[in-house]
CSV table of C-alpha atoms in Angstrom, one decimal:
chain,number,residue,atom,x,y,z
A,18,UNK,CA,-1.2,-4.7,8.9
A,19,UNK,CA,-3.4,-3.4,11.8
A,20,UNK,CA,-3.0,-4.6,15.4
A,21,UNK,CA,-5.8,-6.3,17.0
A,22,UNK,CA,-8.3,-4.1,19.0
A,23,UNK,CA,-9.7,-5.7,22.0
A,24,UNK,CA,-12.2,-4.5,24.5
A,25,UNK,CA,-11.2,-4.7,28.2
A,26,UNK,CA,-12.5,-2.5,30.8
A,27,UNK,CA,-10.9,-1.1,34.0
A,28,UNK,CA,-12.2,0.3,37.3
A,29,UNK,CA,-11.8,3.9,37.8
A,30,UNK,CA,-8.4,5.1,39.2
A,31,UNK,CA,-6.2,3.1,37.1
A,32,UNK,CA,-2.7,3.8,37.9
A,33,UNK,CA,-1.0,6.1,35.5
A,34,UNK,CA,-4.2,7.6,34.2
A,35,UNK,CA,-3.0,11.1,34.5
A,36,UNK,CA,-2.8,12.9,31.2
A,37,UNK,CA,0.7,13.2,30.2
A,38,UNK,CA,1.1,11.5,26.8
A,39,UNK,CA,-0.9,13.4,24.1
A,40,UNK,CA,-3.8,13.6,26.7
A,41,UNK,CA,-3.5,9.8,27.4
A,42,UNK,CA,-2.3,7.9,30.3
A,43,UNK,CA,1.4,7.5,30.7
A,44,UNK,CA,1.3,3.8,30.1
A,45,UNK,CA,0.2,4.4,26.5
A,46,UNK,CA,3.8,6.0,26.0
A,47,UNK,CA,5.3,2.5,27.4
A,48,UNK,CA,3.1,0.4,25.3
A,49,UNK,CA,3.5,2.8,22.1
A,50,UNK,CA,7.4,2.5,22.4
A,51,UNK,CA,7.2,-1.3,22.9
A,52,UNK,CA,5.1,-1.9,20.1
A,53,UNK,CA,7.2,0.6,17.8
A,54,UNK,CA,10.5,-1.2,18.7
A,55,UNK,CA,8.8,-4.7,18.2
A,56,UNK,CA,7.3,-3.6,14.9
A,57,UNK,CA,10.7,-2.1,13.9
A,58,UNK,CA,12.4,-5.7,14.5
A,59,UNK,CA,9.7,-7.5,13.0
A,60,UNK,CA,9.3,-5.6,9.6
A,61,UNK,CA,13.1,-5.0,9.4
A,62,UNK,CA,13.6,-8.8,9.6
A,63,UNK,CA,10.8,-9.5,7.3
A,64,UNK,CA,12.1,-6.9,4.6
A,65,UNK,CA,15.3,-8.9,4.4
A,66,UNK,CA,14.0,-12.3,4.9
A,67,UNK,CA,12.9,-13.2,1.2
A,68,UNK,CA,16.0,-11.5,-0.3
A,69,UNK,CA,18.4,-13.4,2.2
A,70,UNK,CA,16.8,-16.6,1.2
A,71,UNK,CA,17.3,-16.2,-2.6
A,72,UNK,CA,20.6,-14.3,-2.3
A,73,UNK,CA,23.8,-16.2,-3.5
A,74,UNK,CA,25.5,-14.8,-0.3
A,75,UNK,CA,22.6,-16.0,1.6
A,76,UNK,CA,20.9,-19.2,1.6
A,77,UNK,CA,20.8,-19.2,-2.2
A,78,UNK,CA,17.3,-20.8,-2.5
A,79,UNK,CA,15.0,-20.8,-5.5
A,80,UNK,CA,12.1,-18.3,-5.4
A,81,UNK,CA,9.5,-20.9,-5.0
A,82,UNK,CA,11.2,-22.5,-1.7
A,83,UNK,CA,11.7,-18.7,-0.5
A,84,UNK,CA,8.3,-17.9,-0.9
A,85,UNK,CA,7.0,-21.0,0.8
A,86,UNK,CA,9.3,-20.4,3.9
A,87,UNK,CA,8.0,-16.7,3.9
A,88,UNK,CA,4.5,-17.6,3.8
A,89,UNK,CA,4.7,-20.4,6.3
A,90,UNK,CA,6.5,-17.9,8.7
A,91,UNK,CA,3.7,-15.3,8.3
A,92,UNK,CA,1.0,-17.8,8.7
A,93,UNK,CA,2.7,-19.1,11.8
A,94,UNK,CA,2.8,-15.6,13.5
A,95,UNK,CA,-0.7,-15.1,13.3
A,96,UNK,CA,-1.7,-18.7,13.9
A,97,UNK,CA,0.1,-18.3,17.3
A,98,UNK,CA,-1.7,-15.2,18.5
A,99,UNK,CA,-4.6,-17.6,19.5
A,100,UNK,CA,-2.2,-19.7,22.0
A,101,UNK,CA,-0.7,-16.4,22.8
A,102,UNK,CA,-3.8,-14.9,24.0
A,103,UNK,CA,-4.4,-18.1,26.0
A,104,UNK,CA,-1.2,-17.9,27.8
A,105,UNK,CA,-2.1,-14.2,28.5
A,106,UNK,CA,-5.6,-15.1,30.0
A,107,UNK,CA,-4.8,-18.5,31.7
A,108,UNK,CA,-1.1,-18.6,32.6
A,109,UNK,CA,1.1,-15.4,32.7
A,110,UNK,CA,-1.0,-12.5,32.6
A,111,UNK,CA,-0.8,-9.8,29.7
A,112,UNK,CA,2.2,-8.0,31.3
A,113,UNK,CA,4.4,-11.1,32.0
A,114,UNK,CA,3.5,-12.5,28.6
A,115,UNK,CA,4.8,-9.4,26.8
A,116,UNK,CA,8.0,-9.1,28.7
A,117,UNK,CA,8.5,-12.8,28.0
A,118,UNK,CA,7.4,-12.5,24.4
A,119,UNK,CA,9.9,-9.5,23.8
A,120,UNK,CA,13.0,-11.7,25.1
A,121,UNK,CA,12.1,-14.6,22.9
A,122,UNK,CA,11.8,-12.3,19.6
A,123,UNK,CA,15.1,-10.8,20.6
A,124,UNK,CA,16.7,-14.3,20.9
A,125,UNK,CA,15.1,-15.2,17.9
A,126,UNK,CA,16.8,-12.1,15.9
A,127,UNK,CA,20.1,-13.0,17.5
A,128,UNK,CA,19.8,-16.6,16.2
A,129,UNK,CA,19.1,-15.3,12.8
A,130,UNK,CA,22.3,-13.2,13.2
A,131,UNK,CA,24.4,-16.3,13.5
A,132,UNK,CA,26.0,-17.2,10.0
A,133,UNK,CA,24.5,-20.7,9.9
A,134,UNK,CA,21.7,-22.2,7.9
A,135,UNK,CA,21.1,-24.7,10.7
A,136,UNK,CA,20.2,-22.0,13.3
A,137,UNK,CA,18.4,-19.8,10.9
A,138,UNK,CA,15.2,-21.9,10.9
A,139,UNK,CA,15.4,-21.9,14.6
A,140,UNK,CA,15.6,-18.1,14.8
A,141,UNK,CA,12.4,-17.9,12.6
A,142,UNK,CA,10.5,-20.1,15.0
A,143,UNK,CA,11.5,-18.2,18.1
A,144,UNK,CA,10.5,-14.8,16.3
A,145,UNK,CA,7.0,-16.3,15.2
A,146,UNK,CA,6.5,-17.7,18.8
A,147,UNK,CA,7.3,-14.5,20.5
A,148,UNK,CA,5.4,-12.3,18.1
A,149,UNK,CA,2.3,-14.6,18.7
A,150,UNK,CA,2.5,-14.0,22.3
A,151,UNK,CA,3.2,-10.3,22.1
A,152,UNK,CA,0.6,-9.4,19.5
A,153,UNK,CA,-2.3,-11.2,21.4
A,154,UNK,CA,-1.7,-9.3,24.6
A,155,UNK,CA,-0.2,-5.7,24.0
A,156,UNK,CA,-3.5,-4.4,22.5
A,157,UNK,CA,-5.3,-5.8,25.6
A,158,UNK,CA,-3.2,-3.8,27.8
A,159,UNK,CA,-3.9,-0.6,25.9
A,160,UNK,CA,-7.5,-1.1,26.6
A,161,UNK,CA,-6.8,-1.6,30.3
A,162,UNK,CA,-5.5,1.9,30.5
A,163,UNK,CA,-9.0,3.4,30.1
A,164,UNK,CA,-12.1,3.5,32.3
A,165,UNK,CA,-14.1,1.0,30.4
A,166,UNK,CA,-15.0,0.8,26.7
A,167,UNK,CA,-17.0,4.2,26.9
A,168,UNK,CA,-13.9,6.3,27.9
A,169,UNK,CA,-13.8,9.1,25.4
A,170,UNK,CA,-10.0,8.8,25.2
A,171,UNK,CA,-10.0,5.2,24.3
A,172,UNK,CA,-10.5,5.2,20.4
A,173,UNK,CA,-7.8,8.2,20.2
A,174,UNK,CA,-5.5,6.0,22.4
A,175,UNK,CA,-5.7,3.1,19.9
A,176,UNK,CA,-5.0,5.5,17.2
A,177,UNK,CA,-1.9,6.7,18.8
A,178,UNK,CA,-0.9,3.1,19.4
A,179,UNK,CA,-1.5,2.3,15.9
A,180,UNK,CA,0.8,5.1,14.7
A,181,UNK,CA,3.5,3.5,16.6
A,182,UNK,CA,3.1,0.2,14.6
A,183,UNK,CA,3.4,2.2,11.3
A,184,UNK,CA,6.4,4.3,12.6
A,185,UNK,CA,8.4,1.2,13.4
A,186,UNK,CA,7.3,-0.6,10.1
A,187,UNK,CA,8.3,2.5,8.1
A,188,UNK,CA,11.9,3.0,9.7
A,189,UNK,CA,12.7,-0.6,9.8
A,190,UNK,CA,13.3,-1.4,6.0
A,191,UNK,CA,15.0,2.0,5.7
A,192,UNK,CA,17.8,1.2,8.3
A,193,UNK,CA,17.8,-2.8,8.7
A,194,UNK,CA,17.1,-3.3,5.1
A,195,UNK,CA,20.0,-1.0,4.0
A,196,UNK,CA,22.5,-2.4,6.4
A,197,UNK,CA,21.5,-6.0,5.6
A,198,UNK,CA,21.5,-5.6,1.9
A,199,UNK,CA,24.7,-3.2,1.5
A,200,UNK,CA,26.9,-4.3,4.6
A,201,UNK,CA,26.0,-7.8,5.8
A,202,UNK,CA,22.9,-9.8,6.1
A,203,UNK,CA,23.4,-11.1,9.6
A,204,UNK,CA,24.3,-7.6,10.9
A,205,UNK,CA,20.8,-6.6,9.6
A,206,UNK,CA,19.4,-9.4,11.8
A,207,UNK,CA,21.5,-8.3,14.8
A,208,UNK,CA,20.0,-4.7,14.2
A,209,UNK,CA,16.5,-6.1,14.6
A,210,UNK,CA,17.6,-7.8,17.7
A,211,UNK,CA,18.8,-4.5,19.1
A,212,UNK,CA,15.6,-2.8,18.3
A,213,UNK,CA,13.6,-5.5,20.3
A,214,UNK,CA,16.2,-5.0,23.1
A,215,UNK,CA,15.4,-1.4,23.3
A,216,UNK,CA,11.6,-2.3,23.3
A,217,UNK,CA,11.9,-4.8,26.1
A,218,UNK,CA,14.1,-2.4,28.2
A,219,UNK,CA,11.8,0.7,27.9
A,220,UNK,CA,8.8,-1.9,28.6
A,221,UNK,CA,10.3,-3.0,31.8
A,222,UNK,CA,11.5,0.6,32.9
A,223,UNK,CA,7.9,2.0,32.0
A,224,UNK,CA,5.7,-1.0,33.3
A,225,UNK,CA,5.1,1.0,36.5
A,226,UNK,CA,2.7,3.4,34.4
A,227,UNK,CA,0.5,0.2,33.2
A,228,UNK,CA,-2.8,-0.8,34.7
A,229,UNK,CA,-2.2,-2.7,37.9
A,230,UNK,CA,-4.4,-5.7,36.9
A,231,UNK,CA,-2.2,-6.0,33.6
A,232,UNK,CA,-0.2,-8.2,35.8
A,233,UNK,CA,-3.3,-10.2,36.8
A,234,UNK,CA,-4.1,-13.7,35.1
A,235,UNK,CA,-7.7,-13.3,34.4
A,236,UNK,CA,-8.7,-16.9,34.2
A,237,UNK,CA,-5.9,-18.9,35.8
A,238,UNK,CA,-5.5,-22.7,35.2
A,239,UNK,CA,-6.6,-25.0,37.9
A,240,UNK,CA,-4.3,-27.5,39.2
A,241,UNK,CA,-6.2,-30.2,37.2
A,242,UNK,CA,-6.2,-28.1,33.9
A,243,UNK,CA,-2.5,-27.4,34.6
A,244,UNK,CA,-1.5,-31.2,34.7
A,245,UNK,CA,-3.6,-32.1,31.7
A,246,UNK,CA,-2.1,-29.2,29.6
A,247,UNK,CA,1.4,-30.1,30.5
A,248,UNK,CA,0.6,-33.9,29.9
A,249,UNK,CA,-0.8,-33.2,26.3
A,250,UNK,CA,2.1,-30.8,25.4
A,251,UNK,CA,4.6,-33.3,26.4
A,252,UNK,CA,2.9,-36.0,24.5
A,253,UNK,CA,2.9,-34.1,21.2
A,254,UNK,CA,6.3,-32.6,21.6
A,255,UNK,CA,7.7,-36.2,22.4
A,256,UNK,CA,5.9,-37.5,19.2
A,257,UNK,CA,7.2,-34.8,16.9
A,258,UNK,CA,10.8,-35.2,18.5
A,259,UNK,CA,10.5,-39.3,17.6
A,260,UNK,CA,9.0,-38.7,14.1
A,261,UNK,CA,11.5,-36.3,13.0
A,262,UNK,CA,14.3,-38.3,14.5
A,263,UNK,CA,13.3,-41.2,12.5
A,264,UNK,CA,13.0,-39.2,9.2
A,265,UNK,CA,16.3,-37.7,9.8
A,266,UNK,CA,18.2,-40.8,10.9
A,267,UNK,CA,16.9,-42.8,7.8
A,268,UNK,CA,18.0,-40.0,5.4
A,269,UNK,CA,14.9,-39.0,4.2
A,270,UNK,CA,14.5,-35.5,5.6
A,271,UNK,CA,14.1,-32.5,3.4
A,272,UNK,CA,12.9,-29.1,4.3
A,273,UNK,CA,9.3,-30.0,3.0
A,274,UNK,CA,9.1,-32.3,6.1
A,275,UNK,CA,8.7,-29.2,8.1
A,276,UNK,CA,7.0,-26.7,5.6
A,277,UNK,CA,4.1,-29.3,4.4
A,278,UNK,CA,2.8,-30.0,8.0
A,279,UNK,CA,2.9,-26.3,9.1
A,280,UNK,CA,1.3,-25.0,5.9
A,281,UNK,CA,-1.4,-27.6,6.2
A,282,UNK,CA,-1.9,-26.7,9.7
A,283,UNK,CA,-2.4,-23.1,8.8
A,284,UNK,CA,-5.3,-24.2,6.6
A,285,UNK,CA,-6.7,-26.9,8.8
A,286,UNK,CA,-6.8,-24.9,12.0
A,287,UNK,CA,-8.8,-22.1,10.8
A,288,UNK,CA,-11.5,-24.4,9.4
A,289,UNK,CA,-11.7,-26.4,12.5
A,290,UNK,CA,-12.0,-23.4,14.7
A,291,UNK,CA,-14.9,-21.9,12.6
A,292,UNK,CA,-16.7,-25.3,12.4
A,293,UNK,CA,-16.5,-25.7,16.2
A,294,UNK,CA,-18.0,-22.2,16.7
A,295,UNK,CA,-20.6,-22.7,14.0
A,296,UNK,CA,-21.8,-26.1,15.4
A,297,UNK,CA,-21.9,-25.1,19.0
A,298,UNK,CA,-25.4,-25.8,20.1
A,299,UNK,CA,-25.4,-23.2,23.0
A,300,UNK,CA,-25.5,-20.4,20.5
A,301,UNK,CA,-29.0,-19.0,19.9
A,302,UNK,CA,-30.5,-18.5,16.5
A,303,UNK,CA,-29.2,-14.8,16.1
A,304,UNK,CA,-25.7,-15.8,16.9
A,305,UNK,CA,-25.8,-18.7,14.5
A,306,UNK,CA,-27.0,-16.4,11.8
A,307,UNK,CA,-24.3,-14.0,12.6
A,308,UNK,CA,-21.7,-16.7,12.4
A,309,UNK,CA,-22.9,-17.8,8.8
A,310,UNK,CA,-22.5,-14.1,7.7
A,311,UNK,CA,-19.1,-13.9,9.5
A,312,UNK,CA,-17.8,-17.1,7.3
A,313,UNK,CA,-18.5,-15.0,4.3
A,314,UNK,CA,-16.1,-12.2,5.4
A,315,UNK,CA,-13.6,-14.8,6.8
A,316,UNK,CA,-13.2,-16.5,3.3
A,317,UNK,CA,-13.0,-13.2,1.4
A,318,UNK,CA,-10.4,-12.0,4.0
A,319,UNK,CA,-8.4,-15.0,3.3
A,320,UNK,CA,-8.2,-14.4,-0.2
A,321,UNK,CA,-7.3,-10.7,0.4
A,322,UNK,CA,-4.4,-11.5,2.6
A,323,UNK,CA,-3.3,-14.3,0.3
A,324,UNK,CA,-2.6,-11.7,-2.3
A,325,UNK,CA,-1.7,-8.7,-0.1
A,326,UNK,CA,1.0,-10.6,1.9
A,327,UNK,CA,2.9,-11.4,-1.4
A,328,UNK,CA,3.9,-7.7,-1.5
A,329,UNK,CA,6.7,-8.9,0.9
A,330,UNK,CA,7.6,-12.2,-1.1
A,331,UNK,CA,6.4,-12.3,-4.6
A,332,UNK,CA,6.7,-8.7,-5.4
A,333,UNK,CA,10.0,-8.4,-3.5
A,334,UNK,CA,11.7,-11.4,-5.2
A,335,UNK,CA,10.4,-9.8,-8.6
A,336,UNK,CA,11.9,-6.4,-7.6
A,337,UNK,CA,15.3,-8.0,-6.7
A,338,UNK,CA,15.8,-9.5,-10.2
A,339,UNK,CA,13.5,-7.9,-12.6
A,340,UNK,CA,12.9,-4.1,-11.3
A,341,UNK,CA,14.9,-0.9,-11.8
A,342,UNK,CA,15.2,0.0,-8.4
A,343,UNK,CA,16.1,3.6,-8.8
A,344,UNK,CA,14.5,7.1,-9.1
A,345,UNK,CA,16.1,9.7,-11.1
A,346,UNK,CA,19.3,7.8,-11.5
A,347,UNK,CA,19.5,7.2,-7.5
A,348,UNK,CA,19.6,3.5,-6.6
A,349,UNK,CA,17.9,2.1,-3.4
A,350,UNK,CA,17.7,-1.0,-1.7
A,351,UNK,CA,15.1,-3.5,-2.7
A,352,UNK,CA,13.9,-3.8,1.0
A,353,UNK,CA,12.9,-0.2,0.8
A,354,UNK,CA,9.6,-1.0,-1.1
A,355,UNK,CA,8.5,-2.4,2.2
A,356,UNK,CA,8.3,1.1,3.8
A,357,UNK,CA,5.8,2.1,1.0
A,358,UNK,CA,2.8,0.5,2.9
A,359,UNK,CA,3.3,2.1,6.4
A,360,UNK,CA,3.9,5.6,5.1
A,361,UNK,CA,0.9,5.5,2.9
A,362,UNK,CA,-1.1,4.1,5.8
A,363,UNK,CA,0.0,7.0,8.0
A,364,UNK,CA,-0.9,9.6,5.2
A,365,UNK,CA,-4.3,8.0,4.0
A,366,UNK,CA,-5.7,6.8,7.3
A,367,UNK,CA,-6.7,10.2,8.4
A,368,UNK,CA,-8.1,11.0,5.0
A,369,UNK,CA,-10.3,7.9,5.0
A,370,UNK,CA,-11.5,8.7,8.4
A,371,UNK,CA,-12.5,12.2,7.4
A,372,UNK,CA,-14.1,10.8,4.1
A,373,UNK,CA,-16.3,8.3,5.8
A,374,UNK,CA,-17.5,10.8,8.4
A,375,UNK,CA,-18.4,13.4,5.7
A,376,UNK,CA,-20.3,10.8,3.8
A,377,UNK,CA,-22.0,9.6,7.1
A,378,UNK,CA,-23.2,13.1,7.7
A,379,UNK,CA,-24.9,13.1,4.2
A,380,UNK,CA,-26.2,9.6,5.0
A,381,UNK,CA,-24.2,8.1,2.0
A,382,UNK,CA,-21.5,6.3,3.7
A,383,UNK,CA,-21.1,2.8,2.2
A,384,UNK,CA,-22.1,-0.2,4.1
A,385,UNK,CA,-19.7,-2.7,5.7
A,386,UNK,CA,-20.4,-5.3,3.0
A,387,UNK,CA,-19.6,-2.8,0.3
A,388,UNK,CA,-16.4,-1.6,1.8
A,389,UNK,CA,-15.2,-5.2,2.1
A,390,UNK,CA,-16.3,-6.1,-1.4
A,391,UNK,CA,-14.4,-3.0,-2.7
A,392,UNK,CA,-11.2,-3.8,-0.7
A,393,UNK,CA,-11.2,-7.4,-2.5
A,394,UNK,CA,-11.6,-5.9,-5.9
A,395,UNK,CA,-8.8,-3.3,-5.3
A,396,UNK,CA,-6.3,-6.1,-4.2
A,397,UNK,CA,-7.4,-8.1,-7.2
A,398,UNK,CA,-7.0,-4.9,-9.2
A,399,UNK,CA,-3.5,-4.5,-7.7
A,400,UNK,CA,-2.3,-8.0,-9.2
A,401,UNK,CA,-3.8,-7.1,-12.6
A,402,UNK,CA,-1.5,-4.0,-12.4
A,403,UNK,CA,1.4,-6.5,-11.7
A,404,UNK,CA,0.8,-8.0,-15.2
A,405,UNK,CA,2.4,-4.9,-16.9
A,406,UNK,CA,5.9,-5.1,-15.1
A,407,UNK,CA,5.7,-9.0,-15.5
A,408,UNK,CA,5.2,-8.2,-19.2
A,409,UNK,CA,8.1,-5.8,-19.4
A,410,UNK,CA,10.4,-8.1,-17.4
A,411,UNK,CA,9.4,-11.0,-19.9
A,412,UNK,CA,10.4,-8.6,-22.8
A,413,UNK,CA,14.0,-8.5,-21.5
A,414,UNK,CA,13.8,-5.1,-19.8
A,415,UNK,CA,13.6,-3.9,-16.2
A,416,UNK,CA,10.4,-2.8,-14.8
A,417,UNK,CA,10.3,1.1,-13.5
A,418,UNK,CA,10.0,1.4,-9.7
A,419,UNK,CA,6.8,3.4,-10.0
A,420,UNK,CA,5.0,0.2,-11.3
A,421,UNK,CA,5.7,-1.5,-7.9
A,422,UNK,CA,4.8,1.6,-5.9
A,423,UNK,CA,1.5,1.8,-7.9
A,424,UNK,CA,0.9,-1.9,-6.8
A,425,UNK,CA,1.6,-1.2,-3.1
A,426,UNK,CA,-0.6,2.0,-3.3
A,427,UNK,CA,-3.4,0.0,-4.6
A,428,UNK,CA,-3.1,-2.7,-1.9
A,429,UNK,CA,-2.9,-0.1,0.7
A,430,UNK,CA,-6.2,1.6,-0.2
A,431,UNK,CA,-7.9,-1.9,-0.3
A,432,UNK,CA,-6.5,-2.7,3.0
A,433,UNK,CA,-7.9,0.7,4.7
A,434,UNK,CA,-11.2,-0.4,3.2
A,435,UNK,CA,-11.1,-4.0,4.3
A,436,UNK,CA,-8.8,-4.4,7.6
A,437,UNK,CA,-10.6,-1.9,9.7
A,438,UNK,CA,-13.9,-3.1,8.8
A,439,UNK,CA,-12.9,-6.8,9.5
A,440,UNK,CA,-11.7,-5.8,13.0
A,441,UNK,CA,-14.9,-3.9,13.6
A,442,UNK,CA,-17.2,-6.6,12.2
A,443,UNK,CA,-15.4,-9.3,14.2
A,444,UNK,CA,-16.1,-7.6,17.4
A,445,UNK,CA,-19.8,-6.9,16.4
A,446,UNK,CA,-20.5,-10.4,15.3
A,447,UNK,CA,-18.8,-12.5,17.8
A,448,UNK,CA,-21.1,-14.7,20.0
A,449,UNK,CA,-20.9,-13.6,23.5
A,450,UNK,CA,-19.4,-16.8,24.5
A,451,UNK,CA,-16.5,-16.6,22.2
A,452,UNK,CA,-16.3,-12.6,22.5
A,453,UNK,CA,-12.6,-12.6,23.8
A,454,UNK,CA,-11.4,-15.5,21.2
A,455,UNK,CA,-12.9,-13.9,17.9
A,456,UNK,CA,-9.9,-11.3,17.3
A,457,UNK,CA,-7.8,-14.4,17.3
A,458,UNK,CA,-10.2,-15.9,14.8
A,459,UNK,CA,-9.8,-12.8,12.5
A,460,UNK,CA,-6.1,-13.2,12.5
A,461,UNK,CA,-6.6,-16.9,11.2
A,462,UNK,CA,-7.9,-15.4,8.0
A,463,UNK,CA,-4.4,-14.1,7.6
A,464,UNK,CA,-3.1,-17.6,8.5
A,465,UNK,CA,-5.3,-19.2,5.9
A,466,UNK,CA,-4.4,-16.9,3.2
A,467,UNK,CA,-0.5,-17.1,3.7
A,468,UNK,CA,-0.7,-20.9,4.1
A,469,UNK,CA,-2.5,-21.3,1.0
A,470,UNK,CA,0.4,-19.1,-0.8
A,471,UNK,CA,2.8,-21.4,1.0
A,472,UNK,CA,1.0,-24.7,-0.5
A,473,UNK,CA,1.1,-23.2,-4.0
A,474,UNK,CA,4.8,-22.6,-3.7
A,475,UNK,CA,5.6,-26.1,-2.2
A,476,UNK,CA,3.6,-27.7,-5.1
A,477,UNK,CA,5.9,-25.9,-7.5
A,478,UNK,CA,3.6,-23.0,-8.7
A,479,UNK,CA,5.6,-20.1,-9.9
A,480,UNK,CA,3.9,-17.2,-8.5
A,481,UNK,CA,5.7,-14.8,-10.8
A,482,UNK,CA,4.2,-15.9,-13.8
A,483,UNK,CA,1.5,-13.9,-15.5
A,484,UNK,CA,-1.1,-16.8,-15.9
A,485,UNK,CA,-0.9,-17.4,-12.1
A,486,UNK,CA,-1.0,-13.5,-11.2
A,487,UNK,CA,-4.0,-13.0,-13.4
A,488,UNK,CA,-5.6,-16.0,-12.0
A,489,UNK,CA,-5.1,-14.7,-8.3
A,490,UNK,CA,-6.3,-11.5,-9.5
A,491,UNK,CA,-9.4,-12.8,-11.1
A,492,UNK,CA,-10.2,-14.7,-7.9
A,493,UNK,CA,-10.2,-11.7,-5.7
A,494,UNK,CA,-12.3,-9.7,-8.1
A,495,UNK,CA,-14.8,-12.5,-8.4
A,496,UNK,CA,-14.9,-12.9,-4.5
A,497,UNK,CA,-15.5,-9.2,-4.1
A,498,UNK,CA,-18.1,-9.2,-6.8
A,499,UNK,CA,-19.8,-12.2,-5.0
A,500,UNK,CA,-19.8,-10.5,-1.7
A,501,UNK,CA,-21.4,-7.5,-3.4
A,502,UNK,CA,-24.0,-9.7,-5.3
A,503,UNK,CA,-25.1,-11.5,-2.1
A,504,UNK,CA,-25.0,-8.3,0.0
A,505,UNK,CA,-28.7,-8.7,0.8
A,506,UNK,CA,-28.5,-12.1,2.0
A,507,UNK,CA,-25.3,-11.5,4.1
A,508,UNK,CA,-26.9,-8.5,5.5
A,509,UNK,CA,-29.9,-10.6,6.6
A,510,UNK,CA,-27.7,-12.9,8.1
A,511,UNK,CA,-25.9,-10.3,10.0
A,512,UNK,CA,-29.2,-9.4,12.0
A,513,UNK,CA,-28.8,-6.1,13.9
A,514,UNK,CA,-25.2,-5.5,12.8
A,515,UNK,CA,-24.5,-2.7,10.4
């Protein structure tokens, strides 16, 4: 998925602004490589995760529990981008936050590499915390390299940065997945730690090329705020320790005591955040109207990500047990499917950019609402397509690998229609008061979608059954059609945003 794009201006004379990296400030090379290695470690581990959870040589869990753990993990990564951004703004500043985050991620992968189920979940938690801290701040630092939002190099810089994301995501399953599946699971996780270590090392070495004020804390906490924050954090931490100690010592502890609260958190927090913004009486009528329109986009996006992110869990587990993972007789690891999306993104993104520009010149470019609705319909269509290999597997045969490639292709086209539009709409429709927080709100749509998948899995719903897959596909198509049918109403609520 695309990284967040935030707007930050800088004063002229930013250090490292000479054109030495594809015509961009040298600091972009540092951030490009940091993000590439971070995505390498993240997507490598993510490609292995569901397979390790169900493997006899791994944790040997059933598919439902594995999907729940995977979904809760993803929802946490995106949920933690909001406190991650808060740390960058109020406590450490973006540069220090990214450096610390890289260290936490590396430690998490090393913990995953230990051959113990007890430490495994701690490792997942560390990677989620580190990813939330890093994801929220590194894009901000890209923006700080340029002379304000009108710098003509800015959009190109983010495009180069985005390529780093997809390069790391493409290479990771091919390298980490192959080692993890064919040699040793924990060695695969250790390779993810090595990737993040390389990212941290080059970030620290190249940090002299970053904007000077990337080290500045934009809105530092006052002494009173710091004391209050620490007191509240200590209270909730102590409460959690006491609660789980009681559950553990009384012999009632199961994995669901962790999974259920975290999953509910992933659903409740987005609702609370949107409600708080919508009910803010300081927003004027136009801002209130835009937020009403934005809720349409948010709910639709949550449905999209609920299905899309099952590409790494439901589809991966299906491929492991029921697909013929070979091309022309040559077998490949299941984790390699996770490289399909990033390579398609790199191939198709320039085509889409050219296509929209060509249509725009003719005055025929689809509206934001139509693009969004089309993305939803396509992700629904991908799961209708999934019914074919499911039917083949139910008949006792192995489904061809090309079925899965076709599903990932359909989802990628849907992503290119919906994700960039969602990022753009979020920045355009954000109330002035919440301008810096709204990108975190957009990521909460991912949290809500993944948390919903987690809840279904915990409830015992088999997401690899034809009936459930058809129901999810229908939900996405109906949501897309609803957005399209009410496009005039939504457009009116959007005001001057197009």
